[in-house]
Amino acid sequence: MAAELIADRVARMERRTSESSVSVRMDLDGTGHSEISTSVPFFDHMLTALSKHSLIDLTVEAAGDTHIDVHHTVEDTAIVIGEVLRTALGDKAGIRRFGQATVPLDEALAEAVVDVSGRPYLVHSGEPEGQQYHLIGGHFTGSMTRHVFESITYHAGICLHMRLLSGRDPHHIVEAQFKSFARALRQAVESDPRTDAVPSTKGSL
């Protein structure tokens, strides 16, 4: 099932495979309210932070073969979030398009730069060697952080430069990245009061 626009800047999608079942609803002009249940507790925590700091209302229900590995459920959830984001943005008329945020979490510091460009691209750098092998919260492997951002950017059609500037604690490293992405995304998708045009010299994004 493809994502569908159900109101201005509000979209939803359900996706079912033999590996997972995912349902997402998103309101870009929300207040940061979320209802998240993916069966992966740390991922729930990160998506709650994403909603809270982007001011995007987000409802996510997901279940999958987590008895094998959380990879399928986390990846498929990120895919659906990306598809719903792309659909909710519509023709992108009147948005700011670009957003940038640097967010600390104790010793960790992450910078995110977002371009709602229509061209998917991810640059992800700065994580310390070994971060990808850490099991956070007993379920979420550190390598999934990059994979989540890859899946969202590809399916939403956005460009994201994510850079970890410092960090030691694996939990803090991931959370700082999600929060910086949320704040940058908030800027990029919000309405620009000075124009209702598509923010591109091409006339489309």
mmCIF file of C-alpha atoms in Angstrom:
data_model
loop_
_atom_site.group_PDB
_atom_site.id
_atom_site.type_symbol
_atom_site.label_atom_id
_atom_site.label_comp_id
_atom_site.label_asym_id
_atom_site.label_seq_id
_atom_site.Cartn_x
_atom_site.Cartn_y
_atom_site.Cartn_z
ATOM 1 C CA MET A 1 0.000 0.000 0.000
ATOM 2 C CA ALA A 2 1.319 3.455 -0.904
ATOM 3 C CA ALA A 3 1.273 6.378 1.487
ATOM 4 C CA GLU A 4 -1.850 8.523 1.200
ATOM 5 C CA LEU A 5 -2.461 12.182 1.933
ATOM 6 C CA ILE A 6 -5.473 12.412 4.264
ATOM 7 C CA ALA A 7 -5.385 16.173 4.982
ATOM 8 C CA ASP A 8 -3.089 19.108 4.289
ATOM 9 C CA ARG A 9 0.401 17.942 5.350
ATOM 10 C CA VAL A 10 -1.041 14.851 7.043
ATOM 11 C CA ALA A 11 -0.364 11.378 5.647
ATOM 12 C CA ARG A 12 -0.511 7.727 6.606
ATOM 13 C CA MET A 13 0.592 4.342 5.334
ATOM 14 C CA GLU A 14 0.361 0.656 6.197
ATOM 15 C CA ARG A 15 2.948 -1.832 4.971
ATOM 16 C CA ARG A 16 2.803 -5.573 5.512
ATOM 17 C CA THR A 17 5.393 -8.160 4.535
ATOM 18 C CA SER A 18 6.267 -11.646 5.736
ATOM 19 C CA GLU A 19 8.775 -9.991 8.079
ATOM 20 C CA SER A 20 6.848 -7.069 9.570
ATOM 21 C CA SER A 21 3.642 -5.102 9.826
ATOM 22 C CA VAL A 22 3.967 -1.322 10.052
ATOM 23 C CA SER A 23 1.427 1.497 10.329
ATOM 24 C CA VAL A 24 2.443 5.184 10.435
ATOM 25 C CA ARG A 25 0.445 8.407 10.618
ATOM 26 C CA MET A 26 2.200 11.801 10.490
ATOM 27 C CA ASP A 27 1.066 15.417 10.867
ATOM 28 C CA LEU A 28 3.797 17.897 9.928
ATOM 29 C CA ASP A 29 1.994 20.759 11.690
ATOM 30 C CA GLY A 30 1.601 19.044 15.029
ATOM 31 C CA THR A 31 2.847 19.715 18.538
ATOM 32 C CA GLY A 32 5.233 16.791 18.962
ATOM 33 C CA HIS A 33 2.622 14.336 20.226
ATOM 34 C CA SER A 34 3.507 10.715 19.616
ATOM 35 C CA GLU A 35 2.184 7.216 20.146
ATOM 36 C CA ILE A 36 5.005 4.803 19.365
ATOM 37 C CA SER A 37 5.033 1.020 19.639
ATOM 38 C CA THR A 38 7.541 -0.902 17.525
ATOM 39 C CA SER A 39 8.343 -3.765 19.948
ATOM 40 C CA VAL A 40 11.927 -2.405 20.023
ATOM 41 C CA PRO A 41 12.075 -0.258 23.191
ATOM 42 C CA PHE A 42 15.144 1.832 22.375
ATOM 43 C CA PHE A 43 13.816 2.563 18.886
ATOM 44 C CA ASP A 44 10.535 3.653 20.488
ATOM 45 C CA HIS A 45 12.573 6.054 22.614
ATOM 46 C CA MET A 46 14.337 7.485 19.559
ATOM 47 C CA LEU A 47 11.125 7.931 17.548
ATOM 48 C CA THR A 48 9.482 9.616 20.523
ATOM 49 C CA ALA A 49 12.407 12.051 20.625
ATOM 50 C CA LEU A 50 12.141 12.569 16.859
ATOM 51 C CA SER A 51 8.485 13.531 17.181
ATOM 52 C CA LYS A 52 8.964 15.689 20.276
ATOM 53 C CA HIS A 53 11.802 17.790 18.899
ATOM 54 C CA SER A 54 10.506 18.102 15.337
ATOM 55 C CA LEU A 55 6.977 19.038 16.526
ATOM 56 C CA ILE A 56 5.700 16.422 14.067
ATOM 57 C CA ASP A 57 2.813 14.369 15.447
ATOM 58 C CA LEU A 58 3.694 10.730 14.884
ATOM 59 C CA THR A 59 1.783 7.503 15.427
ATOM 60 C CA VAL A 60 3.693 4.294 14.787
ATOM 61 C CA GLU A 61 2.570 0.717 15.322
ATOM 62 C CA ALA A 62 4.947 -2.000 14.212
ATOM 63 C CA ALA A 63 5.530 -5.665 14.862
ATOM 64 C CA GLY A 64 7.804 -8.176 13.232
ATOM 65 C CA ASP A 65 10.184 -11.080 13.543
ATOM 66 C CA THR A 66 12.178 -9.565 16.404
ATOM 67 C CA HIS A 67 12.738 -13.081 17.753
ATOM 68 C CA ILE A 68 15.201 -13.383 14.850
ATOM 69 C CA ASP A 69 16.594 -9.841 14.865
ATOM 70 C CA VAL A 70 15.231 -6.299 15.180
ATOM 71 C CA HIS A 71 16.671 -5.343 11.780
ATOM 72 C CA HIS A 72 13.556 -6.034 9.704
ATOM 73 C CA THR A 73 11.170 -4.215 12.022
ATOM 74 C CA VAL A 74 13.413 -1.178 12.464
ATOM 75 C CA GLU A 75 14.247 -0.931 8.764
ATOM 76 C CA ASP A 76 10.651 -1.358 7.613
ATOM 77 C CA THR A 77 9.434 1.231 10.107
ATOM 78 C CA ALA A 78 12.006 3.723 8.818
ATOM 79 C CA ILE A 79 10.957 2.984 5.227
ATOM 80 C CA VAL A 80 7.328 3.760 6.026
ATOM 81 C CA ILE A 81 8.239 6.923 7.961
ATOM 82 C CA GLY A 82 10.153 8.123 4.905
ATOM 83 C CA GLU A 83 7.288 7.378 2.521
ATOM 84 C CA VAL A 84 4.769 9.117 4.765
ATOM 85 C CA LEU A 85 7.038 12.145 5.170
ATOM 86 C CA ARG A 86 7.432 12.466 1.391
ATOM 87 C CA THR A 87 3.681 12.256 0.890
ATOM 88 C CA ALA A 88 2.840 14.691 3.701
ATOM 89 C CA LEU A 89 5.174 17.282 2.135
ATOM 90 C CA GLY A 90 3.127 17.318 -1.069
ATOM 91 C CA ASP A 91 4.584 19.685 -3.675
ATOM 92 C CA LYS A 92 6.713 21.357 -0.945
ATOM 93 C CA ALA A 93 5.366 24.821 -1.777
ATOM 94 C CA GLY A 94 6.047 27.371 0.928
ATOM 95 C CA ILE A 95 8.427 25.312 3.058
ATOM 96 C CA ARG A 96 11.811 26.555 4.242
ATOM 97 C CA ARG A 97 13.500 23.527 2.601
ATOM 98 C CA PHE A 98 16.785 23.741 4.559
ATOM 99 C CA GLY A 99 17.360 23.080 8.237
ATOM 100 C CA GLN A 100 20.392 22.796 10.474
ATOM 101 C CA ALA A 101 20.825 21.900 14.143
ATOM 102 C CA THR A 102 23.631 21.012 16.524
ATOM 103 C CA VAL A 103 22.445 19.192 19.627
ATOM 104 C CA PRO A 104 24.373 18.078 22.721
ATOM 105 C CA LEU A 105 23.590 15.235 25.076
ATOM 106 C CA ASP A 106 26.135 15.384 27.887
ATOM 107 C CA GLU A 107 29.448 14.396 26.260
ATOM 108 C CA ALA A 108 27.877 13.695 22.847
ATOM 109 C CA LEU A 109 27.396 16.393 20.219
ATOM 110 C CA ALA A 110 25.724 15.837 16.841
ATOM 111 C CA GLU A 111 25.110 18.106 13.869
ATOM 112 C CA ALA A 112 22.410 17.528 11.247
ATOM 113 C CA VAL A 113 21.806 19.468 8.049
ATOM 114 C CA VAL A 114 18.654 18.714 6.033
ATOM 115 C CA ASP A 115 17.705 19.660 2.478
ATOM 116 C CA VAL A 116 14.207 18.683 1.356
ATOM 117 C CA SER A 117 15.594 18.416 -2.135
ATOM 118 C CA GLY A 118 13.667 15.573 -3.730
ATOM 119 C CA ARG A 119 17.036 13.845 -4.159
ATOM 120 C CA PRO A 120 17.867 11.225 -1.520
ATOM 121 C CA TYR A 121 21.392 11.413 -0.139
ATOM 122 C CA LEU A 122 22.990 10.582 3.199
ATOM 123 C CA VAL A 123 26.387 11.528 4.566
ATOM 124 C CA HIS A 124 26.888 9.970 8.000
ATOM 125 C CA SER A 125 30.202 10.365 9.781
ATOM 126 C CA GLY A 126 32.009 10.697 13.076
ATOM 127 C CA GLU A 127 30.857 7.687 15.072
ATOM 128 C CA PRO A 128 33.730 6.073 16.997
ATOM 129 C CA GLU A 129 34.919 2.676 15.840
ATOM 130 C CA GLY A 130 33.001 -0.005 17.678
ATOM 131 C CA GLN A 131 29.785 2.031 17.967
ATOM 132 C CA GLN A 132 28.212 -0.133 15.280
ATOM 133 C CA TYR A 133 28.619 -3.241 17.438
ATOM 134 C CA HIS A 134 27.086 -1.906 20.660
ATOM 135 C CA LEU A 135 23.785 -3.442 21.683
ATOM 136 C CA ILE A 136 21.767 -0.598 23.194
ATOM 137 C CA GLY A 137 18.840 -1.372 25.444
ATOM 138 C CA GLY A 138 19.356 -5.057 24.833
ATOM 139 C CA HIS A 139 17.848 -4.884 21.339
ATOM 140 C CA PHE A 140 19.080 -2.029 19.141
ATOM 141 C CA THR A 141 22.477 -2.507 17.498
ATOM 142 C CA GLY A 142 24.491 0.687 16.928
ATOM 143 C CA SER A 143 24.798 -0.052 13.210
ATOM 144 C CA MET A 144 21.046 0.445 12.862
ATOM 145 C CA THR A 145 21.386 4.203 13.431
ATOM 146 C CA ARG A 146 22.898 4.812 10.023
ATOM 147 C CA HIS A 147 20.484 2.342 8.459
ATOM 148 C CA VAL A 148 17.472 4.200 9.862
ATOM 149 C CA PHE A 149 18.716 7.479 8.406
ATOM 150 C CA GLU A 150 19.471 5.767 5.071
ATOM 151 C CA SER A 151 15.951 4.379 4.873
ATOM 152 C CA ILE A 152 14.252 7.636 5.825
ATOM 153 C CA THR A 153 16.295 9.803 3.458
ATOM 154 C CA TYR A 154 15.894 7.433 0.519
ATOM 155 C CA HIS A 155 12.136 7.066 0.869
ATOM 156 C CA ALA A 156 11.440 10.684 1.830
ATOM 157 C CA GLY A 157 13.637 12.084 -0.939
ATOM 158 C CA ILE A 158 15.680 14.295 1.352
ATOM 159 C CA CYS A 159 19.383 15.002 1.725
ATOM 160 C CA LEU A 160 20.828 14.569 5.221
ATOM 161 C CA HIS A 161 24.342 15.316 6.411
ATOM 162 C CA MET A 162 24.731 13.807 9.880
ATOM 163 C CA ARG A 163 27.983 14.345 11.725
ATOM 164 C CA LEU A 164 28.859 13.205 15.227
ATOM 165 C CA LEU A 165 31.268 15.789 16.608
ATOM 166 C CA SER A 166 31.951 14.030 19.900
ATOM 167 C CA GLY A 167 30.610 11.221 22.026
ATOM 168 C CA ARG A 168 31.511 8.312 24.261
ATOM 169 C CA ASP A 169 28.322 6.701 25.574
ATOM 170 C CA PRO A 170 26.568 4.639 22.847
ATOM 171 C CA HIS A 171 23.087 5.676 23.999
ATOM 172 C CA HIS A 172 24.010 9.368 24.022
ATOM 173 C CA ILE A 173 25.635 9.104 20.596
ATOM 174 C CA VAL A 174 22.463 7.766 18.995
ATOM 175 C CA GLU A 175 20.079 10.050 20.867
ATOM 176 C CA ALA A 176 22.038 13.208 20.009
ATOM 177 C CA GLN A 177 21.830 12.224 16.338
ATOM 178 C CA PHE A 178 18.080 11.648 16.417
ATOM 179 C CA LYS A 179 17.466 14.926 18.241
ATOM 180 C CA SER A 180 19.643 16.936 15.872
ATOM 181 C CA PHE A 181 17.860 15.356 12.912
ATOM 182 C CA ALA A 182 14.517 16.245 14.495
ATOM 183 C CA ARG A 183 15.439 19.888 15.020
ATOM 184 C CA ALA A 184 16.876 20.255 11.516
ATOM 185 C CA LEU A 185 13.835 18.558 10.001
ATOM 186 C CA ARG A 186 11.549 20.871 11.961
ATOM 187 C CA GLN A 187 13.178 23.893 10.336
ATOM 188 C CA ALA A 188 13.210 22.377 6.864
ATOM 189 C CA VAL A 189 9.543 21.345 6.668
ATOM 190 C CA GLU A 190 7.940 24.299 8.423
ATOM 191 C CA SER A 191 6.143 26.997 6.451
ATOM 192 C CA ASP A 192 8.066 30.100 5.409
ATOM 193 C CA PRO A 193 5.821 33.118 6.095
ATOM 194 C CA ARG A 194 7.551 35.123 3.347
ATOM 195 C CA THR A 195 6.621 32.894 0.413
ATOM 196 C CA ASP A 196 4.203 30.257 -0.799
ATOM 197 C CA ALA A 197 6.369 29.254 -3.744
ATOM 198 C CA VAL A 198 8.342 26.055 -4.171
ATOM 199 C CA PRO A 199 11.848 26.885 -2.843
ATOM 200 C CA SER A 200 13.786 25.969 -5.990
ATOM 201 C CA THR A 201 14.895 27.822 -9.098
ATOM 202 C CA LYS A 202 13.617 24.795 -11.056
ATOM 203 C CA GLY A 203 10.091 25.379 -9.773
ATOM 204 C CA SER A 204 9.765 21.866 -8.350
ATOM 205 C CA LEU A 205 11.400 19.658 -5.770
#
